[in-house]
Amino acid sequence: MHDFFQSEELDIIKKNMELFYKITEINCMLINDTGDMIFHEGELFNYCTKFMELTGDNSPCSGAHLYASKQSESLGESYIFFCPGGLVHITSAIVIGNVFRGALVAGPVQMNITDPYVIDNLIKVYNIPISARGILQSYYKITPIIAPEKVRYIANLLHILTKDIVGDQKYELKKKKDFYMEQKIINENIQEIKEEENISEKTYPIELERELSGKVRRGDLEGAKAILNEILGYILFKHSGNNDMVISYIIELVVVMSRAAVEGGGNFEEIFAQNIKFYQTAFSTQSMEELCVWIIGVLEKFTELAFKLNKDNVESTHVIKKALQYINQHFDTNISLDEVAKHVNLSPTYFSRFFSKETNMKFSEYLNMVRIEESKKYLLDLNYSISDIAVMMGFSDQSYYTKVFKTFENISPGKYRKMYN
């Protein structure tokens, strides 16, 4: 029964299952690739044992565990589900060498107060003798109740322990999770476009390309991803089924991002070399879904090239990225260096020197660059006055906003507005 797992793998699995049970006091079992239980940590619940006994050969439990485990494999993370017996379980797939080997299944628990109608429903669905109602009800009532938010933490713990089992395969799970999330976001953007009025008149969002460029230049990866996914939603909606057209648009986006990377300070030769590789990959990729996820990776690479950080020091990179993200989320407030330093747990004096060293610009310079880039999209909308935009972006007044704008763009906000209107 254990042949599908090597002895070394089983040793790690047992150790991690014991650790999970000791911490959570929740039963955990290992199933194989057909849904059969190999062994478990903790006592099997009387409710589960009785339910499987009453349903006999028609017991749906192993099939449900296997299905949920496959969902976990597809998502690349743990999966919370209701079992056929009406209780909550958590599963995390074990994938080794790109092969689904089985899963850890934790539970059962309840996330809400006991539902008095669960047992009656099971009796009807599975033709369970009414005489068994009392014993099932008593076993059901003693199943532990855990708050939903705590169940999510427990699911994360189970996933972490599973990743320890699969070793390097955890990177494949992360890729699957990223793929699923990117597709989810793109599909949501497509749905939003469908719900808009006058869809046929909707034109390519060139203004979003400008925003994308600005965010790449300043290293705002999360903001750039959101805009890129919005553009991809438009492209896939407008040109679904026309792969050549989709690829053409994707190549155009690669050009836009590479140009922004150069403008942001990236090395031209290095970026040009990357471009050639990207073009070759774009034309060789058959799946449009994979192509969309691929270009997110391209965006990450160009953002790194535009806003180079010291990759040899992981901790420093993490701190700077955390600071940049905070600034990009709060630029329109009265944000200060002290506030950002506190956010990354550094003293203001040290953070000021550290930020300048790692980004080659002062904190105030970066903040102003973010504000100027963000202000551009409002300059294209004549409903906003320049003084209104200055205040919206966090500047003290229009005069100072104009002065800073000229420093970065060599023209006034008014002239910029005329250029694009």
Coordinates of C-alpha atoms in Angstrom, one line a residue:
M1 CA 0.0 0.0 0.0
H2 CA 2.9 2.3 0.7
D3 CA 4.9 1.5 -2.5
F4 CA 3.8 4.7 -4.1
F5 CA 5.9 6.7 -1.5
Q6 CA 9.5 6.0 -0.9
S7 CA 10.5 5.3 2.7
E8 CA 12.3 8.7 3.1
E9 CA 9.2 10.5 1.8
L10 CA 7.0 8.6 4.3
D11 CA 9.3 9.5 7.1
I12 CA 8.9 13.2 6.3
I13 CA 5.1 12.8 5.8
K14 CA 4.6 11.1 9.2
K15 CA 6.8 13.6 11.0
N16 CA 4.8 16.5 9.5
M17 CA 1.5 14.9 10.2
E18 CA 2.4 14.5 13.8
L19 CA 3.6 18.1 14.0
F20 CA 0.3 19.2 12.5
Y21 CA -1.8 17.2 14.9
K22 CA 0.2 18.3 18.0
I23 CA -0.3 21.9 17.0
T24 CA -3.9 21.9 15.9
E25 CA -5.4 18.8 17.6
I26 CA -7.1 18.1 14.3
N27 CA -7.0 14.6 12.8
C28 CA -4.9 14.3 9.7
M29 CA -4.7 11.4 7.2
L30 CA -2.6 10.5 4.2
I31 CA -4.5 9.3 1.1
N32 CA -2.9 7.9 -2.0
D33 CA -3.6 8.8 -5.7
T34 CA -6.9 6.8 -5.7
G35 CA -8.3 8.3 -2.5
D36 CA -7.6 5.4 -0.2
M37 CA -6.3 6.2 3.3
I38 CA -2.8 5.0 4.0
F39 CA -2.6 6.0 7.6
H40 CA -3.7 8.7 9.9
E41 CA -2.5 10.8 12.9
G42 CA -5.0 11.2 15.7
E43 CA -8.1 9.1 16.4
L44 CA -10.6 8.7 13.6
F45 CA -13.8 10.5 14.5
N46 CA -16.7 8.2 15.5
Y47 CA -19.0 10.3 13.2
C48 CA -16.9 9.6 10.1
T49 CA -16.5 5.9 11.0
K50 CA -20.3 5.5 11.6
F51 CA -21.2 7.4 8.4
M52 CA -18.9 5.2 6.2
E53 CA -20.3 2.1 7.9
L54 CA -23.9 3.1 7.2
T55 CA -23.2 4.0 3.6
G56 CA -21.1 0.9 3.0
D57 CA -19.9 0.2 -0.5
N58 CA -21.7 3.4 -1.6
S59 CA -19.7 5.6 0.8
P60 CA -18.8 8.8 -1.1
C61 CA -16.0 9.8 1.4
S62 CA -12.8 8.6 -0.4
G63 CA -14.1 10.0 -3.8
A64 CA -14.8 13.4 -2.2
H65 CA -11.4 13.4 -0.6
L66 CA -9.7 12.6 -3.9
Y67 CA -11.7 15.2 -5.8
A68 CA -10.8 17.9 -3.3
S69 CA -7.2 16.9 -3.4
K70 CA -7.2 17.2 -7.2
Q71 CA -8.6 20.7 -6.7
S72 CA -5.7 21.5 -4.4
E73 CA -3.3 20.2 -7.0
S74 CA -4.9 22.5 -9.7
L75 CA -4.8 25.6 -7.5
G76 CA -1.4 25.0 -6.1
E77 CA -2.5 25.6 -2.5
S78 CA -4.6 24.0 0.2
Y79 CA -8.3 23.5 -0.4
I80 CA -11.1 23.8 2.1
F81 CA -14.3 21.7 1.4
F82 CA -17.4 20.3 2.9
C83 CA -17.4 16.5 2.9
P84 CA -20.5 14.4 2.0
G85 CA -21.2 14.0 5.7
G86 CA -21.6 17.8 6.1
L87 CA -18.4 18.6 7.9
V88 CA -15.4 20.7 6.9
H89 CA -12.1 19.2 5.8
I90 CA -8.9 20.7 4.5
T91 CA -6.7 19.0 1.9
S92 CA -3.3 19.7 0.4
A93 CA -2.0 17.8 -2.6
I94 CA 1.4 16.0 -2.6
V95 CA 2.9 16.4 -6.0
I96 CA 6.4 14.9 -6.5
G97 CA 8.2 15.0 -9.9
N98 CA 5.1 16.6 -11.5
V99 CA 3.1 13.5 -10.5
F100 CA 0.1 13.5 -8.1
R101 CA 1.0 11.1 -5.4
G102 CA -1.8 11.7 -2.9
A103 CA -2.7 14.3 -0.3
L104 CA -2.9 15.2 3.4
V105 CA -6.5 15.5 4.5
A106 CA -7.3 17.3 7.8
G107 CA -10.6 17.2 9.7
P108 CA -13.4 17.0 10.3
V109 CA -14.3 20.3 12.0
Q110 CA -17.3 22.7 11.9
M111 CA -17.0 26.4 11.0
N112 CA -20.4 27.4 12.3
I113 CA -22.8 26.3 15.1
T114 CA -24.2 22.8 14.7
D115 CA -26.9 22.5 12.0
P116 CA -29.8 20.4 13.4
Y117 CA -31.0 19.5 9.9
V118 CA -27.7 18.0 8.5
I119 CA -28.4 14.5 9.8
D120 CA -32.0 14.4 8.5
N121 CA -30.7 15.4 5.1
L122 CA -28.1 12.7 5.1
I123 CA -30.7 10.1 6.0
K124 CA -32.7 11.1 3.0
V125 CA -29.8 11.3 0.5
Y126 CA -28.0 8.1 1.5
N127 CA -31.0 6.0 2.6
I128 CA -29.6 5.7 6.1
P129 CA -31.9 3.8 8.5
I130 CA -33.9 6.3 10.7
S131 CA -32.8 4.3 13.7
A132 CA -29.2 5.6 13.2
R133 CA -30.4 9.2 13.5
G134 CA -29.7 9.5 17.3
I135 CA -26.1 8.1 17.2
L136 CA -25.1 10.2 14.2
Q137 CA -26.6 13.3 15.8
S138 CA -24.7 12.8 19.0
Y139 CA -21.4 12.2 17.2
Y140 CA -22.0 15.2 14.9
K141 CA -22.6 17.5 17.9
I142 CA -19.2 16.8 19.5
T143 CA -17.2 17.7 16.3
P144 CA -15.0 20.6 17.2
I145 CA -16.1 24.1 16.1
I146 CA -13.4 26.4 14.7
A147 CA -13.8 30.0 13.6
P148 CA -13.6 30.4 9.8
E149 CA -10.6 32.8 10.0
K150 CA -8.7 30.2 12.1
V151 CA -9.5 27.5 9.6
R152 CA -7.7 29.5 6.9
Y153 CA -4.6 29.7 9.0
I154 CA -4.8 26.0 9.6
A155 CA -5.1 25.4 5.9
N156 CA -2.0 27.5 5.3
L157 CA -0.1 25.5 7.9
L158 CA -1.1 22.2 6.2
H159 CA 0.1 23.6 2.9
I160 CA 3.5 24.7 4.4
L161 CA 4.0 21.2 5.8
T162 CA 3.1 19.7 2.4
K163 CA 5.6 21.9 0.6
D164 CA 8.2 20.6 3.0
I165 CA 7.3 17.1 1.8
V166 CA 7.5 17.8 -1.9
G167 CA 10.7 19.8 -1.8
D168 CA 11.6 21.6 -5.0
Q169 CA 8.2 20.7 -6.4
K170 CA 6.8 23.6 -4.3
Y171 CA 7.9 26.0 -7.1
E172 CA 5.7 24.1 -9.5
L173 CA 2.8 24.5 -7.1
K174 CA 3.5 28.2 -6.8
K175 CA 3.5 28.5 -10.7
K176 CA 0.1 26.8 -10.8
K177 CA -1.3 29.1 -8.1
D178 CA 0.1 32.2 -9.9
F179 CA -1.4 30.9 -13.2
Y180 CA -4.8 30.4 -11.6
M181 CA -4.8 33.8 -9.9
E182 CA -3.8 35.7 -13.1
Q183 CA -6.5 33.9 -15.1
K184 CA -9.0 34.7 -12.5
I185 CA -8.2 38.4 -12.6
I186 CA -8.1 38.6 -16.4
N187 CA -11.5 36.8 -16.6
E188 CA -12.9 39.3 -14.1
N189 CA -11.7 42.1 -16.3
I190 CA -13.3 40.5 -19.3
Q191 CA -16.6 40.2 -17.4
E192 CA -16.5 43.9 -16.5
I193 CA -16.0 44.9 -20.1
K194 CA -19.0 42.7 -21.1
E195 CA -21.2 44.5 -18.6
E196 CA -20.3 47.9 -20.0
E197 CA -22.6 49.8 -22.3
N198 CA -21.6 50.5 -25.9
I199 CA -19.0 47.6 -25.9
S200 CA -18.6 47.7 -29.7
E201 CA -17.4 51.3 -29.5
K202 CA -14.8 50.6 -26.9
T203 CA -11.3 51.3 -28.2
Y204 CA -7.9 50.1 -27.2
P205 CA -7.1 51.7 -23.8
I206 CA -3.9 53.6 -24.9
E207 CA -4.1 55.7 -21.7
L208 CA -3.5 52.5 -19.7
E209 CA -0.3 51.9 -21.7
R210 CA 1.0 55.3 -20.4
E211 CA 0.1 54.3 -16.8
L212 CA 1.8 51.0 -17.3
S213 CA 5.0 52.7 -18.4
G214 CA 5.0 55.0 -15.5
K215 CA 4.6 52.2 -13.0
V216 CA 7.3 50.1 -14.6
R217 CA 9.7 53.1 -14.5
R218 CA 9.2 53.6 -10.8
G219 CA 9.3 49.9 -9.8
D220 CA 5.6 49.6 -8.8
L221 CA 5.2 46.0 -9.7
E222 CA 1.8 45.4 -8.1
G223 CA 0.3 48.5 -9.7
A224 CA 1.8 47.6 -13.1
K225 CA 0.3 44.1 -12.8
A226 CA -3.2 45.4 -12.2
I227 CA -3.0 47.7 -15.2
L228 CA -1.5 45.0 -17.4
N229 CA -4.3 42.5 -16.5
E230 CA -6.8 45.2 -17.4
I231 CA -5.3 45.6 -20.8
L232 CA -5.1 41.9 -21.3
G233 CA -8.8 41.6 -20.4
Y234 CA -9.6 44.1 -23.2
I235 CA -7.3 42.3 -25.8
L236 CA -8.8 38.8 -25.0
F237 CA -12.3 40.1 -25.1
K238 CA -11.9 42.0 -28.4
H239 CA -9.8 39.4 -30.2
S240 CA -10.8 36.1 -28.8
G241 CA -10.1 33.3 -31.3
N242 CA -7.7 35.5 -33.3
N243 CA -4.4 34.3 -31.9
D244 CA -2.3 36.2 -34.4
M245 CA -3.9 39.5 -33.3
V246 CA -3.5 38.7 -29.6
I247 CA 0.2 37.9 -30.1
S248 CA 0.6 41.2 -32.0
Y249 CA -0.8 43.1 -29.1
I250 CA 1.3 41.1 -26.6
I251 CA 4.5 42.0 -28.6
E252 CA 3.4 45.7 -28.5
L253 CA 3.1 45.5 -24.8
V254 CA 6.6 44.0 -24.5
V255 CA 7.9 47.0 -26.5
V256 CA 6.1 49.4 -24.2
M257 CA 7.5 47.8 -21.1
S258 CA 11.0 47.5 -22.4
R259 CA 11.0 51.2 -23.4
A260 CA 9.8 52.1 -19.9
A261 CA 12.5 50.0 -18.4
V262 CA 15.2 51.9 -20.4
E263 CA 13.6 55.2 -19.4
G264 CA 13.6 54.1 -15.8
G265 CA 17.4 53.6 -15.9
G266 CA 17.8 50.0 -17.1
N267 CA 20.7 49.0 -19.3
F268 CA 19.7 49.2 -22.9
E269 CA 21.9 46.3 -24.2
E270 CA 20.6 44.0 -21.4
I271 CA 17.0 44.9 -22.1
F272 CA 17.4 44.6 -25.9
A273 CA 18.8 41.1 -25.3
Q274 CA 15.9 40.2 -23.2
N275 CA 13.5 41.5 -25.9
I276 CA 14.8 39.0 -28.5
K277 CA 14.2 36.1 -26.1
F278 CA 10.8 37.4 -25.3
Y279 CA 9.8 37.7 -28.9
Q280 CA 10.9 34.1 -29.6
T281 CA 8.9 32.8 -26.7
A282 CA 5.7 34.8 -27.6
F283 CA 5.6 33.3 -31.1
S284 CA 6.2 29.8 -29.9
T285 CA 3.6 29.8 -27.2
Q286 CA 0.4 28.1 -28.3
S287 CA -2.0 28.7 -25.4
M288 CA -3.3 32.2 -25.0
E289 CA -3.8 31.7 -21.3
E290 CA -0.2 30.7 -20.9
L291 CA 0.9 33.7 -23.0
C292 CA -1.0 36.1 -20.7
V293 CA 0.7 34.6 -17.6
W294 CA 4.0 34.6 -19.4
I295 CA 3.8 38.4 -20.1
I296 CA 3.3 38.9 -16.3
G297 CA 6.7 37.3 -15.9
V298 CA 8.1 39.7 -18.6
L299 CA 6.7 42.6 -16.7
E300 CA 8.4 41.4 -13.5
K301 CA 11.7 41.2 -15.4
F302 CA 11.5 44.6 -16.9
T303 CA 10.4 46.2 -13.6
E304 CA 13.5 44.7 -12.0
L305 CA 15.7 46.0 -14.9
A306 CA 14.2 49.4 -14.6
F307 CA 14.5 49.7 -10.8
K308 CA 17.5 47.6 -10.0
L309 CA 17.9 46.4 -6.4
N310 CA 20.7 44.5 -4.8
K311 CA 19.6 40.9 -5.4
D312 CA 22.5 39.5 -3.3
N313 CA 20.9 40.9 -0.2
V314 CA 17.5 39.3 0.1
E315 CA 16.5 41.2 3.3
S316 CA 17.4 44.6 1.8
T317 CA 15.4 43.9 -1.3
H318 CA 12.4 42.8 0.8
V319 CA 12.6 46.1 2.8
I320 CA 12.8 48.3 -0.2
K321 CA 10.0 46.5 -2.0
K322 CA 7.8 46.9 1.1
A323 CA 8.7 50.6 1.3
L324 CA 8.0 51.1 -2.4
Q325 CA 4.6 49.4 -2.2
Y326 CA 3.6 51.5 0.8
I327 CA 4.6 54.7 -1.0
N328 CA 2.7 53.7 -4.1
Q329 CA -0.4 53.0 -2.0
H330 CA -0.3 56.2 0.1
F331 CA 1.3 58.8 -2.2
D332 CA -1.9 60.9 -2.2
T333 CA -1.8 61.4 1.6
N334 CA 0.5 63.5 3.7
I335 CA 3.0 60.7 3.7
S336 CA 6.4 61.2 5.4
L337 CA 9.7 59.5 5.6
D338 CA 9.1 58.8 9.3
E339 CA 5.8 57.0 8.4
V340 CA 7.4 54.8 5.8
A341 CA 10.4 54.1 8.1
K342 CA 8.1 53.0 10.8
H343 CA 6.2 50.7 8.3
V344 CA 9.5 48.9 7.5
N345 CA 10.7 48.9 11.1
L346 CA 13.7 51.1 10.7
S347 CA 14.7 54.4 12.2
P348 CA 14.1 57.4 10.0
T349 CA 17.8 58.3 9.8
Y350 CA 18.9 54.8 8.9
F351 CA 16.0 54.4 6.5
S352 CA 16.8 57.7 4.7
R353 CA 20.4 56.6 4.0
F354 CA 19.3 53.0 3.2
F355 CA 16.7 54.1 0.7
S356 CA 19.1 56.5 -1.1
K357 CA 21.8 53.8 -1.3
E358 CA 19.5 51.1 -2.6
T359 CA 17.4 53.2 -5.1
N360 CA 20.0 55.9 -6.1
M361 CA 17.4 58.6 -5.2
K362 CA 16.2 60.4 -2.1
F363 CA 12.9 59.5 -0.5
S364 CA 11.4 62.8 -1.5
E365 CA 12.5 62.4 -5.1
Y366 CA 10.9 59.0 -5.4
L367 CA 7.7 60.2 -3.7
N368 CA 7.5 63.2 -6.1
M369 CA 8.1 60.9 -9.1
V370 CA 5.2 58.7 -8.1
R371 CA 2.9 61.7 -7.6
I372 CA 3.9 63.2 -11.0
E373 CA 3.3 59.9 -12.8
E374 CA -0.1 59.4 -11.2
S375 CA -1.1 63.0 -11.9
K376 CA -0.7 62.5 -15.7
K377 CA -3.9 60.4 -16.0
Y378 CA -5.9 63.2 -14.4
L379 CA -4.4 65.8 -16.6
L380 CA -6.0 64.0 -19.5
D381 CA -9.4 64.5 -17.9
L382 CA -10.5 68.1 -18.4
N383 CA -13.0 67.7 -15.6
Y384 CA -10.2 68.2 -13.2
S385 CA -8.5 71.6 -12.8
I386 CA -4.7 71.6 -12.3
S387 CA -5.1 73.0 -8.8
D388 CA -7.5 70.1 -8.0
I389 CA -5.0 67.6 -9.3
A390 CA -2.2 69.2 -7.2
V391 CA -4.2 68.7 -4.0
M392 CA -5.3 65.2 -5.0
M393 CA -1.7 64.1 -5.5
G394 CA -0.6 65.3 -2.1
F395 CA 1.1 68.6 -3.1
S396 CA 0.7 71.7 -0.9
D397 CA -0.4 73.9 -3.8
Q398 CA -0.5 74.3 -7.6
S399 CA 2.7 76.3 -7.7
Y400 CA 4.8 73.6 -6.1
Y401 CA 3.1 70.9 -8.2
T402 CA 4.0 72.8 -11.3
K403 CA 7.6 73.3 -10.2
V404 CA 8.1 69.5 -9.5
F405 CA 6.3 68.5 -12.7
K406 CA 8.7 70.7 -14.8
T407 CA 11.6 69.1 -12.9
F408 CA 10.6 65.6 -14.1
E409 CA 9.0 66.3 -17.5
N410 CA 10.7 69.6 -18.6
I411 CA 7.2 71.0 -19.4
S412 CA 4.4 72.4 -17.3
P413 CA 1.3 70.4 -16.4
G414 CA -0.7 72.7 -18.7
K415 CA 1.4 72.1 -21.7
Y416 CA 1.3 68.3 -21.0
R417 CA -2.5 68.5 -20.9
K418 CA -2.6 70.3 -24.3
M419 CA -0.2 67.7 -25.9
Y420 CA -2.6 64.8 -25.2
N421 CA -6.0 66.6 -25.5

